Coordinates of C-alpha atoms in Angstrom, one line a residue:
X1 CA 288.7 112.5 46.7
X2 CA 287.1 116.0 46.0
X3 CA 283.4 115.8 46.3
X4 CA 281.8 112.8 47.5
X5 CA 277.8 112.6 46.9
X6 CA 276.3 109.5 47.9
X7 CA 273.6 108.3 45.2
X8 CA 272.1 105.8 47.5
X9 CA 272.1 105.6 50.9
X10 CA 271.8 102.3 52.5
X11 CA 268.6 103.0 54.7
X12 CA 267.2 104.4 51.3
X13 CA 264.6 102.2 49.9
X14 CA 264.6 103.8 46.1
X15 CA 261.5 103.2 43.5
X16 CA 264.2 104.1 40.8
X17 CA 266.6 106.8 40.5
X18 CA 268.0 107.3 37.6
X19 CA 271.2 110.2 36.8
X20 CA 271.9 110.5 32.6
X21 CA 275.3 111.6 32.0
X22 CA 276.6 112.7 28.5
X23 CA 278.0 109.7 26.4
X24 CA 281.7 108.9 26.1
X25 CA 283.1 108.3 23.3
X26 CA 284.2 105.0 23.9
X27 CA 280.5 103.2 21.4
X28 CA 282.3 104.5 18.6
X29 CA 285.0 102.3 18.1
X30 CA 282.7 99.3 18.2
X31 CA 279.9 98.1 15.7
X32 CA 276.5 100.0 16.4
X33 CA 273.5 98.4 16.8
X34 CA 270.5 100.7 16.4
X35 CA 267.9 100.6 19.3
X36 CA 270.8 99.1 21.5
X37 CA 274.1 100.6 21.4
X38 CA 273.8 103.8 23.7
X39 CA 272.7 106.7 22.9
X40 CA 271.7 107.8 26.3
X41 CA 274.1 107.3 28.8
X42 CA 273.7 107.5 33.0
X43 CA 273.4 105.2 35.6
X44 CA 270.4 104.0 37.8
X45 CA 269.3 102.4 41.1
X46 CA 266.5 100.8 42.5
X47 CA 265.5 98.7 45.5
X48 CA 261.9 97.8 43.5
X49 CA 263.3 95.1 41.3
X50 CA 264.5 92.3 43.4
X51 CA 263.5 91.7 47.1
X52 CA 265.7 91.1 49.7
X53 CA 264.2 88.0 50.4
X54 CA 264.9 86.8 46.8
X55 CA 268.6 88.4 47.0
X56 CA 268.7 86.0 50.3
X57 CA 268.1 83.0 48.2
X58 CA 270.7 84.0 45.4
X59 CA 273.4 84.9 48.2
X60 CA 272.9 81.4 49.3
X61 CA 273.2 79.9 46.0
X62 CA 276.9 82.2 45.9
X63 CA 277.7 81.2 49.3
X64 CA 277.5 77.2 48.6
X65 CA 279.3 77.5 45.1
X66 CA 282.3 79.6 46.9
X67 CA 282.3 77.4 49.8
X68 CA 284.0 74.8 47.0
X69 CA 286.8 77.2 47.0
X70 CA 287.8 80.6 47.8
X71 CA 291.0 83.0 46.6
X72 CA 293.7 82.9 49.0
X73 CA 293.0 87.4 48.9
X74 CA 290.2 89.5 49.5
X75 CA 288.2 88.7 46.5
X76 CA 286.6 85.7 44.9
X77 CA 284.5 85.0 42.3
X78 CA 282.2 82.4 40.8
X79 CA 280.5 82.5 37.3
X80 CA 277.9 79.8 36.7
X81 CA 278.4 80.3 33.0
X82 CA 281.9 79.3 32.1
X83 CA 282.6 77.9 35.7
X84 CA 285.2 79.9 36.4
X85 CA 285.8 79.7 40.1
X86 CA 288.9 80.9 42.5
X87 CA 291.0 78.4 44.5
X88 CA 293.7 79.4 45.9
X89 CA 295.7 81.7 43.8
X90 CA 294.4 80.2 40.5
X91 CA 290.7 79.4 39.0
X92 CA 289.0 75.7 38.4
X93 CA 286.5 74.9 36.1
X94 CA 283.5 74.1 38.9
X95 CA 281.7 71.7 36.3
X96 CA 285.1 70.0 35.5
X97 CA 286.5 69.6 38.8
X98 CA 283.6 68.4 41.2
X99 CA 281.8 66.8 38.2
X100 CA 278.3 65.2 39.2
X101 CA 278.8 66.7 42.8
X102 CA 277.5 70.1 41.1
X103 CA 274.2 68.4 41.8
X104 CA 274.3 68.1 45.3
X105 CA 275.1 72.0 45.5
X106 CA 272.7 73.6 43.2
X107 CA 269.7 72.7 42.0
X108 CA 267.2 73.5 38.9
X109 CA 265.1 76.2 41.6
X110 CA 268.4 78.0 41.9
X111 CA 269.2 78.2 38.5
X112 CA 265.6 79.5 37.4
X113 CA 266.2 82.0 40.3
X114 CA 268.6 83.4 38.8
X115 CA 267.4 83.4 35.2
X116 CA 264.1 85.1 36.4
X117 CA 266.7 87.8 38.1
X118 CA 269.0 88.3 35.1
X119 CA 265.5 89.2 33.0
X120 CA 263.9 91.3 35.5
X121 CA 267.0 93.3 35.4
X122 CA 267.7 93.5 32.2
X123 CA 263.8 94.5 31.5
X124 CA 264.5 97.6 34.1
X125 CA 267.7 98.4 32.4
X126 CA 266.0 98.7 29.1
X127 CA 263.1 101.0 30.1
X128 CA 265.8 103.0 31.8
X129 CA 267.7 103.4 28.5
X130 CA 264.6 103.5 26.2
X131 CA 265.9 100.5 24.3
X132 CA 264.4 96.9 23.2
X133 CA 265.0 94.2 26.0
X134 CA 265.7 91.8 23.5
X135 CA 267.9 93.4 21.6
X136 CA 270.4 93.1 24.9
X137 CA 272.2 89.8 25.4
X138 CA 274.0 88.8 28.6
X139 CA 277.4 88.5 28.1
X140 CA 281.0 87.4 29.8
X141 CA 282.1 87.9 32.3
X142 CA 279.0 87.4 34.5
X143 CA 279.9 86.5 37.8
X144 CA 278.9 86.1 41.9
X145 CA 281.6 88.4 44.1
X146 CA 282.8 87.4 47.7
X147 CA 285.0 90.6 49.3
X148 CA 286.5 90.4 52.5
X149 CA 289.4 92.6 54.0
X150 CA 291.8 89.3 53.2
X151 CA 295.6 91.1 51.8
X152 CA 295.4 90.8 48.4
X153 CA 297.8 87.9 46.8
X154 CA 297.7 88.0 42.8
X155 CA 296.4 91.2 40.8
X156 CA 293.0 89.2 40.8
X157 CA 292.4 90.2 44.3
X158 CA 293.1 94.0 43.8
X159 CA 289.8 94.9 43.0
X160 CA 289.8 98.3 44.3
X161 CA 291.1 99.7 41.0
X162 CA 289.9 102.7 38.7
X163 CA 288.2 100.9 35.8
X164 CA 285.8 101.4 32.2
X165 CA 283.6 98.2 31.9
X166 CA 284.1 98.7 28.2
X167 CA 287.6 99.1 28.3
X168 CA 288.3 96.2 30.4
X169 CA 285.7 93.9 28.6
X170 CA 285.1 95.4 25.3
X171 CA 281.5 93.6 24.5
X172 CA 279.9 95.2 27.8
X173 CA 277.2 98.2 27.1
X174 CA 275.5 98.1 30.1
X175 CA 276.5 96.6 33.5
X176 CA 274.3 96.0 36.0
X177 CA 275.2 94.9 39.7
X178 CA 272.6 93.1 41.8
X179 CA 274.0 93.5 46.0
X180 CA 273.7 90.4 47.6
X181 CA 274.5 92.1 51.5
X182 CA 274.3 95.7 53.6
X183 CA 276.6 98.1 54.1
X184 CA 277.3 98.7 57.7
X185 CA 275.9 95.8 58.8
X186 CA 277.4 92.7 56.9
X187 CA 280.7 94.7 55.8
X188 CA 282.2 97.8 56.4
X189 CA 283.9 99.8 53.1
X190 CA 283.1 98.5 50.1
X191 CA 281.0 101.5 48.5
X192 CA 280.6 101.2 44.9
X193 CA 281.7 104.9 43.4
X194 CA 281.3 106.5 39.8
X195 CA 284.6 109.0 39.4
X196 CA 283.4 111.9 37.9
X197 CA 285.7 114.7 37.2
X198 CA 285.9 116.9 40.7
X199 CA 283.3 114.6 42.7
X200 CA 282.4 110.9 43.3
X201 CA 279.0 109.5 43.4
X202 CA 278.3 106.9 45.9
X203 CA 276.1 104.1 46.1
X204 CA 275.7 102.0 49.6
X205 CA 275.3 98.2 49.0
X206 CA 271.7 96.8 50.7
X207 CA 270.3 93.5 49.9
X208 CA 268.4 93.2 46.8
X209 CA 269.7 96.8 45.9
X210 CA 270.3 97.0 41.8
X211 CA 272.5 99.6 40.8
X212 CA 272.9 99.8 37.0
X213 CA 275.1 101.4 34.5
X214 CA 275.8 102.2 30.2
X215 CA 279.3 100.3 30.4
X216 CA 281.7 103.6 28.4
X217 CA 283.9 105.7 30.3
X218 CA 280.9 108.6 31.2
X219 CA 281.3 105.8 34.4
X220 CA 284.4 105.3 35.4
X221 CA 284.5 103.4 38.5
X222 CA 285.8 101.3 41.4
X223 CA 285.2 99.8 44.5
X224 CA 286.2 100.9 48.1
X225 CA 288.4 97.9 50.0
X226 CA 286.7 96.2 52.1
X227 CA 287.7 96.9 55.8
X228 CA 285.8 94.0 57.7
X229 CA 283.1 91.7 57.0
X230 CA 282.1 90.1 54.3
X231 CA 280.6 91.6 51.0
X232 CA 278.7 89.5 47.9
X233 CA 277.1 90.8 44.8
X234 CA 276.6 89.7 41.4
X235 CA 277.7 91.1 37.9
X236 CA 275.5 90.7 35.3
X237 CA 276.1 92.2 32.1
X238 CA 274.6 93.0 28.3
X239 CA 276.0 93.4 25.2
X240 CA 273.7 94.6 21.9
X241 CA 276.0 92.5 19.6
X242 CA 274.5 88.7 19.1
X243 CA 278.1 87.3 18.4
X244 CA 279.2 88.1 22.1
X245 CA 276.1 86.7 23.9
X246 CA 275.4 83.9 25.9
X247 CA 272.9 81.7 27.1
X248 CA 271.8 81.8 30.9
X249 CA 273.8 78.8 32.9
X250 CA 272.2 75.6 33.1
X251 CA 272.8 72.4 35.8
X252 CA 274.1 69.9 33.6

């Protein structure tokens, strides 16, 4: 593993910490947008955005949606946008499948939770970045994460992989992850860590913890399996070109 430095430690209540690293190259095969695409690349944390109280709430809100299903392997996911969630080895459409029963499981508090998370976050990302907030649009995939230490049964569940957000996704710029438990307490393994060449910087999920990222290959990354317990978070992620955005989910 060569050098491991941990960003974040999980007894570390951070203001904001914030690392820039030099930009990849990856921006320049896609369409710039000027005071958007970046042009200063690093990655953040802070434990002074969302409170753990309020990262309570929105674990709740991931625990009764995933409750509806589940993956049959370690890792399941739920995105209130599309409605993508796992069952079994396969995904449902949430909306589609338990129809006006959605009502009984969320309600209009949860989703203006979330909505008032997704802009906090994406107001801290741009200061951090020295861009516009709203030139950034949230974009797909932007989902809820249950881990556990479940064998993996389709690739879905092998989560543990090397990966470039912009790579895998092509219309992420920034990523941002909001951590929904602690590490140590709620789960064991499951650090988040940025592969840099000769070392790896760590960051320890805690409860309302926001780590946050420009989405190239300056931040190769993975996750750490999961070795007991269980671990949530939430992606949520921004794109500076209009034609990929989307709206924030809504209870139909």
């Amino acid at each position: 593993d060569g050098v491991t430095e941990v960003l974040a430690h999980r007894r570390d209540s951070l203001q904001d910490k914030f690392v820039e690293v030099p930009c990849s190259e990856d921006y320049d095969s896609h369409k710039r947008f000027e005071g958007c695409t970046p042009r200063k690349c690093g990655r953040g944390v802070t434990d002074a955005v969302i409170t753990r109280e309020e990262a309570e709430r929105i674990r709740r809100i991931a625990e009764r949606g995933l409750s509806l299903g589940g993956s049959d392997g370690g890792a399941s996911i739920l995105d209130l946008h599309s409605g993508a969630l796992s069952l079994g080895k396969h995904f449902v459409n949430l909306y589609r499948y338990f129809g006006d029963k959605i009502q009984d499981i969320f309600t209009e508090e949860d989703f203006a939770l979330y909505r008032d998370v997704r802009q906090r976050i994406q107001q801290r990302i741009a200061q951090a970045f020295g861009i516009s907030s709203a030139s950034m649009y949230l974009t797909k995939p932007t989902f809820f994460s249950r881990i556990n230490n479940t064998e993996a049964k389709t690739t879905h569940d092998e989560y543990w992989h090397p990966h470039v957000d912009k790579v895998t996704y092509g219309s992420f710029d920034y990523t941002s992850l909001l951590y929904l438990s602690d590490y140590t307490e709620d789960f064991g393994g499951g650090r988040f860590v940025f592969l840099d060449t000769g070392s790896n910087k760590t960051i320890e999920p805690r409860a309302g913890r926001v780590s946050f990222f420009t989405s190239g290959s300056e931040n190769l990354h993975r996750v750490e399996k999961v070795h007991w317990g269980t671990r949530y978070a939430i992606t949520i992620s921004f794109t500076c070109n209009p034609d990929h955005g989307i709206g924030d989910p809504v209870l139909t």
